[in-house]
Amino acid sequence: MALICELDEQRKSVMPLINGDASN
């Protein structure tokens, strides 16, 4: 499912904002 891959990439870009950029 390419759709899930696309959503996953977007989520990875947004998650740092939600986690307070703790991932990076």
mmCIF file of C-alpha atoms in Angstrom:
data_model
loop_
_atom_site.group_PDB
_atom_site.id
_atom_site.type_symbol
_atom_site.label_atom_id
_atom_site.label_comp_id
_atom_site.label_asym_id
_atom_site.label_seq_id
_atom_site.Cartn_x
_atom_site.Cartn_y
_atom_site.Cartn_z
ATOM 1 C CA MET A 1 0.000 0.000 0.000
ATOM 2 C CA ALA A 2 1.841 3.083 -1.246
ATOM 3 C CA LEU A 3 -0.779 5.253 0.424
ATOM 4 C CA ILE A 4 0.307 4.071 3.887
ATOM 5 C CA CYS A 5 3.942 4.744 2.992
ATOM 6 C CA GLU A 6 3.064 8.303 2.007
ATOM 7 C CA LEU A 7 1.060 8.852 5.182
ATOM 8 C CA ASP A 8 3.902 7.363 7.234
ATOM 9 C CA GLU A 9 6.378 9.827 5.735
ATOM 10 C CA GLN A 10 4.049 12.728 6.490
ATOM 11 C CA ARG A 11 3.508 11.416 10.009
ATOM 12 C CA LYS A 12 7.276 11.244 10.583
ATOM 13 C CA SER A 13 7.485 14.887 9.538
ATOM 14 C CA VAL A 14 4.686 15.870 11.912
ATOM 15 C CA MET A 15 5.535 13.635 14.878
ATOM 16 C CA PRO A 16 8.639 15.673 15.875
ATOM 17 C CA LEU A 17 6.339 18.667 16.286
ATOM 18 C CA ILE A 18 3.990 16.628 18.484
ATOM 19 C CA ASN A 19 6.825 15.058 20.483
ATOM 20 C CA GLY A 20 8.516 18.408 20.968
ATOM 21 C CA ASP A 21 11.214 17.454 18.448
ATOM 22 C CA ALA A 22 12.587 14.858 20.882
ATOM 23 C CA SER A 23 13.218 12.384 18.056
ATOM 24 C CA ASN A 24 15.842 14.549 16.388
#
